[in-house]
Short mmCIF file of C-alpha atoms and ligand atoms in Angstrom, two decimals:
data_model
loop_
_atom_site.label_atom_id
_atom_site.label_comp_id
_atom_site.label_asym_id
_atom_site.label_seq_id
_atom_site.Cartn_x
_atom_site.Cartn_y
_atom_site.Cartn_z
CA UNK A 1 38.74 -67.58 184.20
CA UNK A 2 42.51 -66.99 184.75
CA UNK A 3 44.55 -66.77 181.63
CA UNK A 4 48.00 -68.41 181.37
CA UNK A 5 51.36 -67.66 179.93
CA UNK A 6 53.05 -70.52 178.20
CA UNK A 7 56.51 -70.96 176.63
CA UNK A 8 57.04 -73.77 174.11
CA UNK A 9 60.67 -74.91 174.41
CA UNK A 10 61.65 -76.34 171.11
CA UNK A 11 59.72 -73.77 169.09
CA UNK A 12 61.12 -75.01 165.89
CA UNK A 13 59.68 -78.55 166.45
CA UNK A 14 57.58 -80.14 163.73
CA UNK A 15 54.97 -80.68 166.47
CA UNK A 16 54.72 -77.00 167.41
CA UNK A 17 52.13 -75.88 164.78
CA UNK A 18 49.79 -78.84 165.69
CA UNK A 19 50.09 -78.04 169.35
CA UNK A 20 49.42 -74.37 168.78
CA UNK A 21 46.27 -75.25 166.79
CA UNK A 22 45.29 -77.61 169.64
CA UNK A 23 45.85 -74.86 172.25
CA UNK A 24 43.64 -72.53 170.21
CA UNK A 25 40.89 -75.18 170.07
CA UNK A 26 41.04 -75.51 173.88
CA UNK A 27 40.84 -71.80 174.87
CA UNK A 28 37.56 -72.48 176.66
CA UNK A 29 39.26 -74.71 179.16
CA UNK A 30 42.87 -73.40 179.14
CA UNK A 31 42.84 -69.76 178.08
CA UNK A 32 46.15 -68.09 177.23
CA UNK A 33 47.24 -64.47 177.79
CA UNK A 34 50.65 -65.01 176.29
CA UNK A 35 52.43 -67.65 174.15
CA UNK A 36 56.17 -67.67 173.55
CA UNK A 37 58.47 -69.97 171.61
CA UNK A 38 62.08 -70.63 172.65
CA UNK A 39 64.71 -72.49 170.62
CA UNK A 40 68.53 -72.58 170.34
CA UNK A 41 68.09 -72.70 166.51
CA UNK A 42 66.80 -69.28 165.65
CA UNK A 43 66.43 -69.92 161.90
CA UNK A 44 64.49 -73.16 162.38
CA UNK A 45 62.23 -71.63 164.91
CA UNK A 46 61.62 -68.46 162.87
CA UNK A 47 59.86 -70.37 160.06
CA UNK A 48 57.52 -72.19 162.50
CA UNK A 49 56.99 -68.95 164.55
CA UNK A 50 56.22 -66.68 161.68
CA UNK A 51 53.62 -69.09 160.37
CA UNK A 52 52.14 -69.49 163.81
CA UNK A 53 52.08 -65.69 164.13
CA UNK A 54 49.76 -65.65 161.07
CA UNK A 55 47.47 -68.29 162.56
CA UNK A 56 47.33 -66.53 165.97
CA UNK A 57 46.51 -63.17 164.36
CA UNK A 58 43.61 -64.80 162.54
CA UNK A 59 42.23 -66.85 165.42
CA UNK A 60 43.29 -65.11 168.69
CA UNK A 61 44.85 -61.69 168.20
CA UNK A 62 44.34 -61.11 171.92
CA UNK A 63 47.04 -63.65 172.80
CA UNK A 64 50.40 -61.88 173.14
CA UNK A 65 52.80 -63.89 170.89
CA UNK A 66 56.59 -63.77 170.73
CA UNK A 67 59.54 -65.94 169.91
CA UNK A 68 63.23 -65.81 171.01
CA UNK A 69 66.49 -67.62 171.44
CA UNK A 70 67.10 -65.67 174.65
CA UNK A 71 66.41 -67.80 177.75
CA UNK A 72 65.66 -64.84 179.98
CA UNK A 73 63.13 -63.41 177.66
CA UNK A 74 61.60 -66.84 177.05
CA UNK A 75 61.24 -68.08 180.60
CA UNK A 76 60.35 -64.90 182.38
CA UNK A 77 56.63 -64.57 183.51
CA UNK A 78 55.48 -67.99 182.35
CA UNK A 79 53.06 -70.39 184.15
CA UNK A 80 53.92 -73.41 182.02
CA UNK A 81 56.81 -74.64 179.99
CA UNK A 82 55.82 -77.11 177.28
CA UNK A 83 59.09 -78.79 176.35
CA UNK A 84 59.72 -80.75 173.18
CA UNK A 85 63.35 -80.34 172.26
CA UNK A 86 65.40 -82.72 170.15
CA UNK A 87 69.09 -82.17 170.97
CA UNK A 88 71.09 -82.77 167.75
CA UNK A 89 67.85 -82.65 165.69
CA UNK A 90 67.16 -85.22 162.97
CA UNK A 91 70.69 -85.53 161.69
CA UNK A 92 71.69 -87.02 165.06
CA UNK A 93 68.49 -89.15 165.18
CA UNK A 94 69.62 -90.57 161.82
CA UNK A 95 73.06 -91.50 163.34
CA UNK A 96 71.33 -92.98 166.46
CA UNK A 97 69.43 -95.25 164.10
CA UNK A 98 72.11 -96.14 161.57
CA UNK A 99 75.17 -96.67 163.86
CA UNK A 100 73.80 -99.72 165.77
CA UNK A 101 72.54 -101.17 162.52
CA UNK A 102 76.19 -101.23 161.28
CA UNK A 103 76.77 -103.72 164.12
CA UNK A 104 73.64 -105.84 163.52
CA UNK A 105 71.75 -104.22 166.31
CA UNK A 106 68.37 -102.41 165.92
CA UNK A 107 68.52 -98.61 165.45
CA UNK A 108 65.64 -96.75 167.10
CA UNK A 109 64.90 -93.18 168.36
CA UNK A 110 64.27 -94.03 171.97
CA UNK A 111 65.04 -97.74 172.34
CA UNK A 112 68.37 -99.64 172.58
CA UNK A 113 71.77 -98.00 171.74
CA UNK A 114 70.03 -95.25 169.74
CA UNK A 115 67.83 -94.29 172.70
CA UNK A 116 70.92 -94.31 174.98
CA UNK A 117 72.73 -92.01 172.64
CA UNK A 118 69.76 -89.75 172.46
CA UNK A 119 69.42 -89.79 176.26
CA UNK A 120 73.08 -88.74 176.63
CA UNK A 121 72.32 -85.71 174.47
CA UNK A 122 68.88 -84.85 175.95
CA UNK A 123 69.83 -84.89 179.69
CA UNK A 124 71.88 -81.70 179.48
CA UNK A 125 69.31 -80.05 177.19
CA UNK A 126 66.38 -80.65 179.50
CA UNK A 127 68.19 -79.89 182.70
CA UNK A 128 69.16 -76.58 181.09
CA UNK A 129 65.44 -75.80 180.50
CA UNK A 130 64.59 -76.73 184.10
CA UNK A 131 67.27 -74.37 185.36
CA UNK A 132 66.05 -71.52 183.21
CA UNK A 133 62.49 -72.14 184.43
CA UNK A 134 63.50 -72.19 188.09
CA UNK A 135 65.67 -69.03 187.58
CA UNK A 136 63.08 -66.92 185.71
CA UNK A 137 59.70 -68.32 186.66
CA UNK A 138 60.13 -70.31 189.87
CA UNK A 139 56.40 -71.03 190.24
CA UNK A 140 56.06 -72.58 186.80
CA UNK A 141 55.43 -76.17 185.88
CA UNK A 142 57.29 -77.91 183.07
CA UNK A 143 55.28 -80.40 180.96
CA UNK A 144 58.09 -82.37 179.36
CA UNK A 145 57.78 -84.74 176.33
CA UNK A 146 61.26 -84.28 175.04
CA UNK A 147 62.59 -87.79 174.48
CA UNK A 148 63.84 -90.28 175.42
CA UNK A 149 61.30 -89.63 178.16
CA UNK A 150 62.43 -92.59 180.30
CA UNK A 151 66.02 -91.37 180.54
CA UNK A 152 65.08 -87.77 180.84
CA UNK A 153 62.61 -88.60 183.63
CA UNK A 154 65.26 -90.56 185.51
CA UNK A 155 67.72 -87.66 185.11
CA UNK A 156 65.27 -85.14 186.44
CA UNK A 157 64.34 -87.47 189.33
CA UNK A 158 67.93 -87.87 190.35
CA UNK A 159 69.58 -84.52 189.42
CA UNK A 160 66.64 -82.07 189.88
CA UNK A 161 64.57 -83.90 192.55
CA UNK A 162 62.57 -80.85 193.54
CA UNK A 163 61.78 -79.57 190.10
CA UNK A 164 58.15 -78.98 189.09
CA UNK A 165 58.38 -81.15 186.03
CA UNK A 166 56.01 -83.74 184.69
CA UNK A 167 57.24 -86.21 182.08
CA UNK A 168 54.64 -87.54 179.56
CA UNK A 169 54.24 -89.64 176.54
CA UNK A 170 51.60 -89.87 173.82
CA UNK A 171 52.11 -93.42 172.78
CA UNK A 172 49.52 -94.87 175.22
CA UNK A 173 47.18 -92.14 174.03
CA UNK A 174 47.57 -93.14 170.39
CA UNK A 175 47.20 -96.80 171.24
CA UNK A 176 44.07 -96.20 173.41
CA UNK A 177 42.50 -94.24 170.54
CA UNK A 178 42.92 -97.37 168.40
CA UNK A 179 41.59 -99.59 171.21
CA UNK A 180 38.47 -97.45 171.51
CA UNK A 181 37.84 -97.79 167.79
CA UNK A 182 38.39 -101.57 167.95
CA UNK A 183 35.86 -101.66 170.82
CA UNK A 184 33.35 -99.76 168.78
CA UNK A 185 33.67 -96.57 170.81
CA UNK A 186 34.23 -93.09 169.38
CA UNK A 187 36.89 -91.79 171.89
CA UNK A 188 39.43 -93.21 174.25
CA UNK A 189 37.94 -91.14 177.05
CA UNK A 190 34.94 -93.53 176.97
CA UNK A 191 37.29 -96.05 178.49
CA UNK A 192 38.82 -96.47 181.94
CA UNK A 193 42.18 -98.20 181.83
CA UNK A 194 44.84 -99.50 184.13
CA UNK A 195 48.42 -99.68 182.87
CA UNK A 196 51.94 -99.97 184.28
CA UNK A 197 55.51 -100.05 183.08
CA UNK A 198 58.33 -97.81 182.19
CA UNK A 199 58.07 -95.24 179.40
CA UNK A 200 57.78 -97.00 176.01
CA UNK A 201 57.81 -100.29 177.98
CA UNK A 202 54.39 -101.00 179.50
CA UNK A 203 51.22 -103.11 179.55
CA UNK A 204 47.44 -102.57 179.94
CA UNK A 205 45.92 -104.78 182.64
CA UNK A 206 42.28 -103.52 182.50
CA UNK A 207 40.12 -101.69 180.03
CA UNK A 208 36.49 -101.00 180.86
CA UNK A 209 33.84 -98.78 179.47
CA UNK A 210 32.13 -96.15 181.56
CA UNK A 211 29.56 -98.69 182.82
CA UNK A 212 32.32 -101.01 184.07
CA UNK A 213 32.03 -103.56 181.27
CA UNK A 214 35.26 -105.37 180.57
CA UNK A 215 36.51 -104.53 177.06
CA UNK A 216 39.77 -106.46 177.29
CA UNK A 217 38.40 -109.81 175.76
CA UNK A 218 37.02 -108.02 172.65
CA UNK A 219 40.08 -105.83 172.17
CA UNK A 220 42.54 -108.65 172.86
CA UNK A 221 40.78 -110.96 170.38
CA UNK A 222 41.16 -108.39 167.64
CA UNK A 223 44.77 -107.49 168.61
CA UNK A 224 45.82 -111.12 168.59
CA UNK A 225 44.71 -111.29 164.92
CA UNK A 226 45.26 -107.74 163.54
CA UNK A 227 47.34 -105.87 166.07
CA UNK A 228 46.29 -102.32 166.89
CA UNK A 229 44.81 -101.78 163.42
CA UNK A 230 41.14 -100.97 163.82
CA UNK A 231 38.57 -102.31 161.40
CA UNK A 232 38.38 -98.95 159.72
CA UNK A 233 42.01 -97.89 159.22
CA UNK A 234 43.17 -94.66 160.93
CA UNK A 235 43.79 -92.07 158.22
CA UNK A 236 47.27 -90.91 157.39
CA UNK A 237 49.10 -93.81 159.11
CA UNK A 238 52.59 -94.17 157.54
CA UNK A 239 53.66 -97.68 156.42
CA UNK A 240 56.28 -98.15 159.02
CA UNK A 241 53.97 -97.14 161.78
CA UNK A 242 51.30 -99.50 160.44
CA UNK A 243 53.86 -102.30 160.54
CA UNK A 244 54.49 -101.45 164.28
CA UNK A 245 50.76 -101.51 165.00
CA UNK A 246 50.32 -104.84 163.24
CA UNK A 247 53.39 -106.41 165.09
CA UNK A 248 51.53 -105.85 168.42
CA UNK A 249 49.80 -109.19 167.64
CA UNK A 250 53.07 -111.02 168.15
CA UNK A 251 54.01 -108.88 171.15
CA UNK A 252 50.64 -109.62 172.90
CA UNK A 253 51.30 -113.35 172.34
CA UNK A 254 53.84 -113.30 175.16
CA UNK A 255 51.18 -112.53 177.86
CA UNK A 256 47.50 -113.47 177.40
CA UNK A 257 46.52 -111.40 180.51
CA UNK A 258 47.70 -107.98 179.25
CA UNK A 259 47.91 -105.80 176.17
CA UNK A 260 51.39 -104.30 175.30
CA UNK A 261 52.77 -100.89 174.43
CA UNK A 262 53.95 -101.11 170.80
CA UNK A 263 57.50 -100.26 171.81
CA UNK A 264 57.98 -103.72 173.38
CA UNK A 265 58.39 -105.14 169.91
CA UNK A 266 62.00 -103.70 169.97
CA UNK A 267 62.86 -105.61 173.09
CA UNK A 268 60.96 -108.89 172.47
CA UNK A 269 61.65 -109.18 168.70
CA UNK A 270 64.97 -107.35 168.09
CA UNK A 271 65.98 -109.91 165.39
CA UNK A 272 62.72 -109.22 163.46
CA UNK A 273 63.32 -105.49 163.73
CA UNK A 274 66.92 -105.74 162.38
CA UNK A 275 65.77 -108.07 159.60
CA UNK A 276 63.18 -105.52 158.54
CA UNK A 277 65.42 -102.46 158.85
CA UNK A 278 67.12 -100.67 155.91
CA UNK A 279 70.51 -99.53 157.21
CA UNK A 280 70.57 -96.85 154.49
CA UNK A 281 67.07 -95.50 155.10
CA UNK A 282 65.69 -95.40 158.61
CA UNK A 283 62.69 -93.71 160.40
CA UNK A 284 64.69 -90.45 160.67
CA UNK A 285 64.91 -90.34 156.84
CA UNK A 286 61.15 -90.92 156.61
CA UNK A 287 60.40 -88.16 159.12
CA UNK A 288 62.70 -85.73 157.17
CA UNK A 289 61.00 -86.73 153.95
CA UNK A 290 57.50 -86.53 155.21
CA UNK A 291 56.61 -84.68 158.49
CA UNK A 292 59.52 -82.19 158.42
CA UNK A 293 58.99 -81.40 154.73
CA UNK A 294 55.22 -81.11 155.12
CA UNK A 295 55.30 -78.88 158.23
CA UNK A 296 58.06 -76.54 156.91
CA UNK A 297 56.49 -76.46 153.41
CA UNK A 298 53.21 -75.47 154.94
CA UNK A 299 54.75 -72.88 157.20
CA UNK A 300 56.63 -71.25 154.31
CA UNK A 301 53.48 -71.20 152.20
CA UNK A 302 51.51 -69.53 155.07
CA UNK A 303 54.27 -66.93 155.50
CA UNK A 304 54.34 -66.19 151.78
CA UNK A 305 50.54 -65.82 151.45
CA UNK A 306 50.04 -64.21 154.85
CA UNK A 307 47.10 -66.52 155.54
CA UNK A 308 46.80 -69.92 157.25
CA UNK A 309 44.68 -71.38 154.45
CA UNK A 310 47.77 -71.41 152.26
CA UNK A 311 49.18 -74.24 154.36
CA UNK A 312 48.00 -77.69 155.35
CA UNK A 313 48.80 -77.71 158.98
CA UNK A 314 46.60 -79.98 161.10
CA UNK A 315 45.62 -79.87 164.72
CA UNK A 316 47.43 -82.48 166.84
CA UNK A 317 44.35 -84.07 168.49
CA UNK A 318 46.59 -86.44 170.51
CA UNK A 319 48.36 -83.47 172.00
CA UNK A 320 45.18 -82.47 173.82
CA UNK A 321 46.55 -84.52 176.67
CA UNK A 322 48.98 -81.67 177.21
CA UNK A 323 45.98 -79.38 177.95
CA UNK A 324 44.39 -82.04 180.10
CA UNK A 325 47.61 -81.94 182.16
CA UNK A 326 47.90 -78.19 182.21
CA UNK A 327 44.26 -77.71 183.09
CA UNK A 328 44.52 -80.40 185.85
CA UNK A 329 47.31 -78.40 187.55
CA UNK A 330 45.77 -74.98 186.85
CA UNK A 331 42.26 -75.83 187.98
CA UNK A 332 42.82 -78.88 190.30
CA UNK A 333 40.64 -81.11 188.15
CA UNK A 334 42.03 -84.40 189.53
CA UNK A 335 42.16 -85.63 185.89
CA UNK A 336 43.28 -89.32 185.70
CA UNK A 337 46.34 -89.52 183.45
CA UNK A 338 49.25 -91.81 182.69
CA UNK A 339 52.41 -89.99 183.77
CA UNK A 340 56.01 -91.02 184.31
CA UNK A 341 56.49 -90.66 188.06
CA UNK A 342 58.71 -92.13 190.97
CA UNK A 343 57.35 -95.51 191.73
CA UNK A 344 57.52 -95.01 195.48
CA UNK A 345 55.67 -98.21 196.20
CA UNK A 346 52.88 -97.89 193.66
CA UNK A 347 54.27 -101.07 192.04
CA UNK A 348 54.78 -102.96 195.22
CA UNK A 349 57.38 -105.51 194.14
CA UNK A 350 59.46 -103.11 192.00
CA UNK A 351 62.32 -100.61 192.64
CA UNK A 352 60.73 -97.67 194.65
CA UNK A 353 63.24 -95.24 192.92
CA UNK A 354 62.30 -96.32 189.38
CA UNK A 355 60.49 -93.82 187.13
CA UNK A 356 57.37 -95.74 186.22
CA UNK A 357 54.50 -94.93 183.80
CA UNK A 358 51.30 -95.43 185.73
CA UNK A 359 47.81 -93.85 186.17
CA UNK A 360 47.84 -90.75 188.41
CA UNK A 361 45.21 -88.30 189.64
CA UNK A 362 46.49 -84.75 188.82
CA UNK A 363 45.70 -81.64 190.75
CA UNK A 364 47.30 -78.31 191.58
CA UNK A 365 50.19 -79.86 193.58
CA UNK A 366 50.94 -82.39 190.81
CA UNK A 367 50.38 -86.16 190.30
CA UNK A 368 49.04 -88.57 192.92
CA UNK A 369 49.90 -92.11 191.61
CA UNK A 370 47.25 -94.92 191.85
CA UNK A 371 48.35 -98.15 193.50
CA UNK A 372 49.25 -100.85 191.03
CA UNK A 373 50.20 -103.66 193.46
CA UNK A 374 52.39 -106.65 192.56
CA UNK A 375 53.46 -107.30 188.96
CA UNK A 376 54.15 -110.75 187.47
CA UNK A 377 57.70 -112.22 187.17
CA UNK A 378 57.80 -111.70 183.34
CA UNK A 379 57.18 -107.99 183.47
CA UNK A 380 59.18 -107.58 186.65
CA UNK A 381 62.24 -109.21 185.05
CA UNK A 382 61.99 -107.17 181.82
CA UNK A 383 61.45 -103.90 183.68
CA UNK A 384 64.31 -104.53 186.11
CA UNK A 385 66.77 -104.95 183.28
CA UNK A 386 65.53 -101.93 181.39
CA UNK A 387 65.38 -99.58 184.34
CA UNK A 388 68.93 -100.58 185.19
CA UNK A 389 69.96 -99.50 181.63
CA UNK A 390 68.17 -96.15 182.14
CA UNK A 391 69.76 -95.58 185.53
CA UNK A 392 73.24 -96.47 184.22
CA UNK A 393 72.88 -93.91 181.41
CA UNK A 394 72.09 -91.08 183.89
CA UNK A 395 75.06 -92.26 186.18
CA UNK A 396 77.32 -92.36 183.15
CA UNK A 397 76.26 -88.76 182.13
CA UNK A 398 76.64 -87.48 185.72
CA UNK A 399 79.99 -89.19 186.30
CA UNK A 400 81.26 -88.86 182.74
CA UNK A 401 81.80 -92.62 182.93
CA UNK A 402 82.75 -94.68 179.82
CA UNK A 403 82.53 -97.86 181.95
CA UNK A 404 78.90 -97.27 183.00
CA UNK A 405 77.80 -96.35 179.53
CA UNK A 406 79.38 -99.53 178.23
CA UNK A 407 77.54 -101.42 180.98
CA UNK A 408 74.25 -99.63 179.94
CA UNK A 409 74.54 -100.66 176.34
CA UNK A 410 75.69 -104.15 177.24
CA UNK A 411 72.68 -104.58 179.55
CA UNK A 412 70.13 -103.54 176.91
CA UNK A 413 67.96 -106.48 175.78
CA UNK A 414 68.58 -105.27 172.22
CA UNK A 415 72.36 -105.91 172.30
CA UNK A 416 73.89 -109.46 171.98
CA UNK A 417 77.25 -109.02 173.74
CA UNK A 418 79.70 -106.65 175.60
CA UNK A 419 81.96 -106.68 172.53
CA UNK A 420 79.20 -105.51 170.20
CA UNK A 421 78.16 -103.01 172.90
CA UNK A 422 81.73 -101.62 172.99
CA UNK A 423 81.98 -101.27 169.22
CA UNK A 424 78.73 -99.41 169.03
CA UNK A 425 79.68 -97.13 172.04
CA UNK A 426 83.02 -96.22 170.42
CA UNK A 427 81.11 -95.18 167.18
CA UNK A 428 78.51 -93.28 169.10
CA UNK A 429 81.26 -91.34 171.10
CA UNK A 430 82.75 -90.30 167.81
CA UNK A 431 79.42 -89.18 166.31
CA UNK A 432 78.40 -87.37 169.50
CA UNK A 433 81.51 -85.35 170.22
CA UNK A 434 79.61 -82.10 170.02
CA UNK A 435 76.87 -83.23 172.34
CA UNK A 436 77.90 -85.76 175.01
CA UNK A 437 80.11 -84.81 177.96
CA UNK A 438 83.64 -86.18 177.42
CA UNK A 439 83.76 -89.67 179.00
CA UNK A 440 86.72 -90.83 180.98
N1 NAD B 501 56.82 -87.81 174.66
C1 NAD B 501 56.28 -88.22 173.49
O1 NAD B 501 55.47 -89.14 173.49
C2 NAD B 501 56.66 -87.55 172.23
C3 NAD B 501 55.84 -87.51 171.12
C4 NAD B 501 56.27 -86.87 169.97
C5 NAD B 501 57.49 -86.27 169.91
N2 NAD B 501 58.26 -86.25 171.07
C6 NAD B 501 59.51 -85.56 171.17
O2 NAD B 501 59.30 -84.17 170.92
C7 NAD B 501 60.58 -83.61 170.48
C8 NAD B 501 60.46 -82.82 169.23
O3 NAD B 501 60.23 -83.71 168.18
P1 NAD B 501 60.42 -83.19 166.67
O4 NAD B 501 60.39 -84.42 165.78
O5 NAD B 501 59.41 -82.13 166.36
O6 NAD B 501 61.84 -82.60 166.63
P2 NAD B 501 62.48 -81.31 165.74
O7 NAD B 501 63.88 -81.57 165.60
O8 NAD B 501 61.60 -80.93 164.67
O9 NAD B 501 62.37 -80.05 166.84
C9 NAD B 501 63.05 -80.06 167.99
C10 NAD B 501 63.52 -78.58 168.25
O10 NAD B 501 64.24 -78.51 169.44
C11 NAD B 501 65.23 -77.61 169.25
N3 NAD B 501 66.33 -77.78 170.29
C12 NAD B 501 67.20 -78.80 170.30
N4 NAD B 501 68.02 -78.68 171.43
C13 NAD B 501 67.51 -77.58 172.11
C14 NAD B 501 67.93 -76.88 173.26
N5 NAD B 501 69.01 -77.35 174.03
N6 NAD B 501 67.18 -75.79 173.73
C15 NAD B 501 66.18 -75.33 172.92
N7 NAD B 501 65.81 -75.89 171.76
C16 NAD B 501 66.49 -77.02 171.38
C17 NAD B 501 65.74 -77.84 167.83
O11 NAD B 501 66.42 -76.71 167.39
C18 NAD B 501 64.42 -78.03 167.12
O12 NAD B 501 63.88 -76.83 166.65
C19 NAD B 501 61.54 -84.82 170.34
O13 NAD B 501 62.20 -84.96 171.54
C20 NAD B 501 60.53 -85.97 170.13
O14 NAD B 501 61.12 -87.23 170.53
C21 NAD B 501 57.90 -86.86 172.20
O1 LIG B 502 58.93 -91.68 164.36
P1 LIG B 502 58.10 -90.49 164.71
O2 LIG B 502 58.94 -89.18 165.02
O3 LIG B 502 56.99 -90.12 163.81
O4 LIG B 502 57.37 -90.87 166.09
C1 LIG B 502 58.18 -91.13 167.18
C2 LIG B 502 57.23 -90.79 168.37
O5 LIG B 502 56.23 -91.87 168.38
C3 LIG B 502 55.34 -91.77 169.50
O6 LIG B 502 54.50 -90.55 169.35
C4 LIG B 502 53.56 -90.66 168.22
C5 LIG B 502 52.20 -90.92 168.93
O7 LIG B 502 52.23 -92.17 169.61
C6 LIG B 502 51.11 -91.05 167.79
O8 LIG B 502 49.87 -91.28 168.34
C7 LIG B 502 51.15 -89.79 166.98
O9 LIG B 502 50.65 -88.71 167.83
O10 LIG B 502 52.37 -89.46 166.49
C8 LIG B 502 53.42 -89.30 167.54
C9 LIG B 502 54.68 -88.91 166.93
O11 LIG B 502 54.79 -89.56 165.66
C10 LIG B 502 56.07 -91.76 170.79
O12 LIG B 502 55.20 -91.64 171.86
C11 LIG B 502 57.07 -90.66 170.81
O13 LIG B 502 57.85 -90.74 172.06
C12 LIG B 502 58.05 -90.81 169.62
O14 LIG B 502 59.00 -89.73 169.63
MN1 MN B 503 56.59 -91.36 173.75
#
């Protein structure tokens, strides 16, 4: 079987160790000859990389491992780029979440003004990775899950239309795992689902088991009462995430014929979210206090002891969708996966140039979207507004346009007025001076 060379862009990510452990657990179906990390923060990356070096030596010494901050070294001779960068890192995520709250608007990583600010930072970062890949390994594919995936996907569609990049998200994976447990199944892959929307803004329309039995009624009955919290709680779910899964019961009330992505709570219940937010302590603080502390603490312990058992790093099971995708391209498996792709008529009554999250069959030449057909007025109206926000952000970045970014924030369903939007925008410009292009 052919062996592949992968570079992880954003090697210093808290998700990198879990993904490395997942790659090692999937060598039978996606074998590696080389694994590289690339990051523009050498110190952050070094801690993660040195710990992963110990793990790789123990489990797969035959895989050539290295890490670098040099793009040429990182992107030369690679088959796949797995990209999970966070431009501005957690300190900027904290500002994305706290600045809108100062103005009575929800602060969230990928939604509303926070997501727009994050998008304005991410576009340049991800396009830079695409350009390195095309310069040093023109035949490679980029599997991107750097957020905000919706805005990044629109930017790559518009500004790098020929790039071999696939934009993906693990939220539907996480929710489907819970749905499977609610339905009494072991694994989400025992289900066949139909879904449509934008990234972090979608709905399931059909969920069947492998025999074609309709699971929607049973799952929906549970979700309407308990949200996406299975009868036996998923271990390790943090309180704020549990709140989000429970809130799905109110989100699903809006449409009895579908089941919602959890992120719709931010657009349908923004007042609830603001009321339950602590402007002094947001999700970014929780992640720095928990995931970041846990991952870097474990990595340092592994480095000190020189053995992986000194740490408590866990395999990121959900991340196996990344190998599903890489294997589908490498071996033309025609895997059926949710990807963020140009609509191009798949949703018949929606903008053909929108980037939509829909089921695709994936083979060596990339994704082939499945037809969705017409969508109802409720979803069409919501998606039209949200996709216009995402498109305006990319236009604002490309044209350095204050006006268009003001329009984007004003148009967001999470923002009450143009005056509040302008106040938030002016604060975000000040906070992002190091990262955004200068707007005129
Ligand atoms: N698509 C999804 O469903 C999904 C799921 C989980 C996480 N994510 C995304 O994965 C990314 C990583 O998340 P995290 O919490 O581990 O963040 P993190 O801050 O721990 O790691 C991000 C890394 O990216 C690096 N980086 C930033 N800008 C860079 C650039 N221009 N070039 C190279 N490296 C750069 C940082 O130095 C850092 O080491 C985020 O974008 C997050 O939103 C996406
Ligand atoms: O607040 P965070 O950083 O913990 O999570 C934000 C991300 O949430 C989603 O990814 C989840 C995933 O859905 C869940 O199943 C599990 O694997 O954890 C992931 C990260 O927490 C979402 O899809 C991402 O886009 C967000 O960045
Ligand atoms: Mn996501």
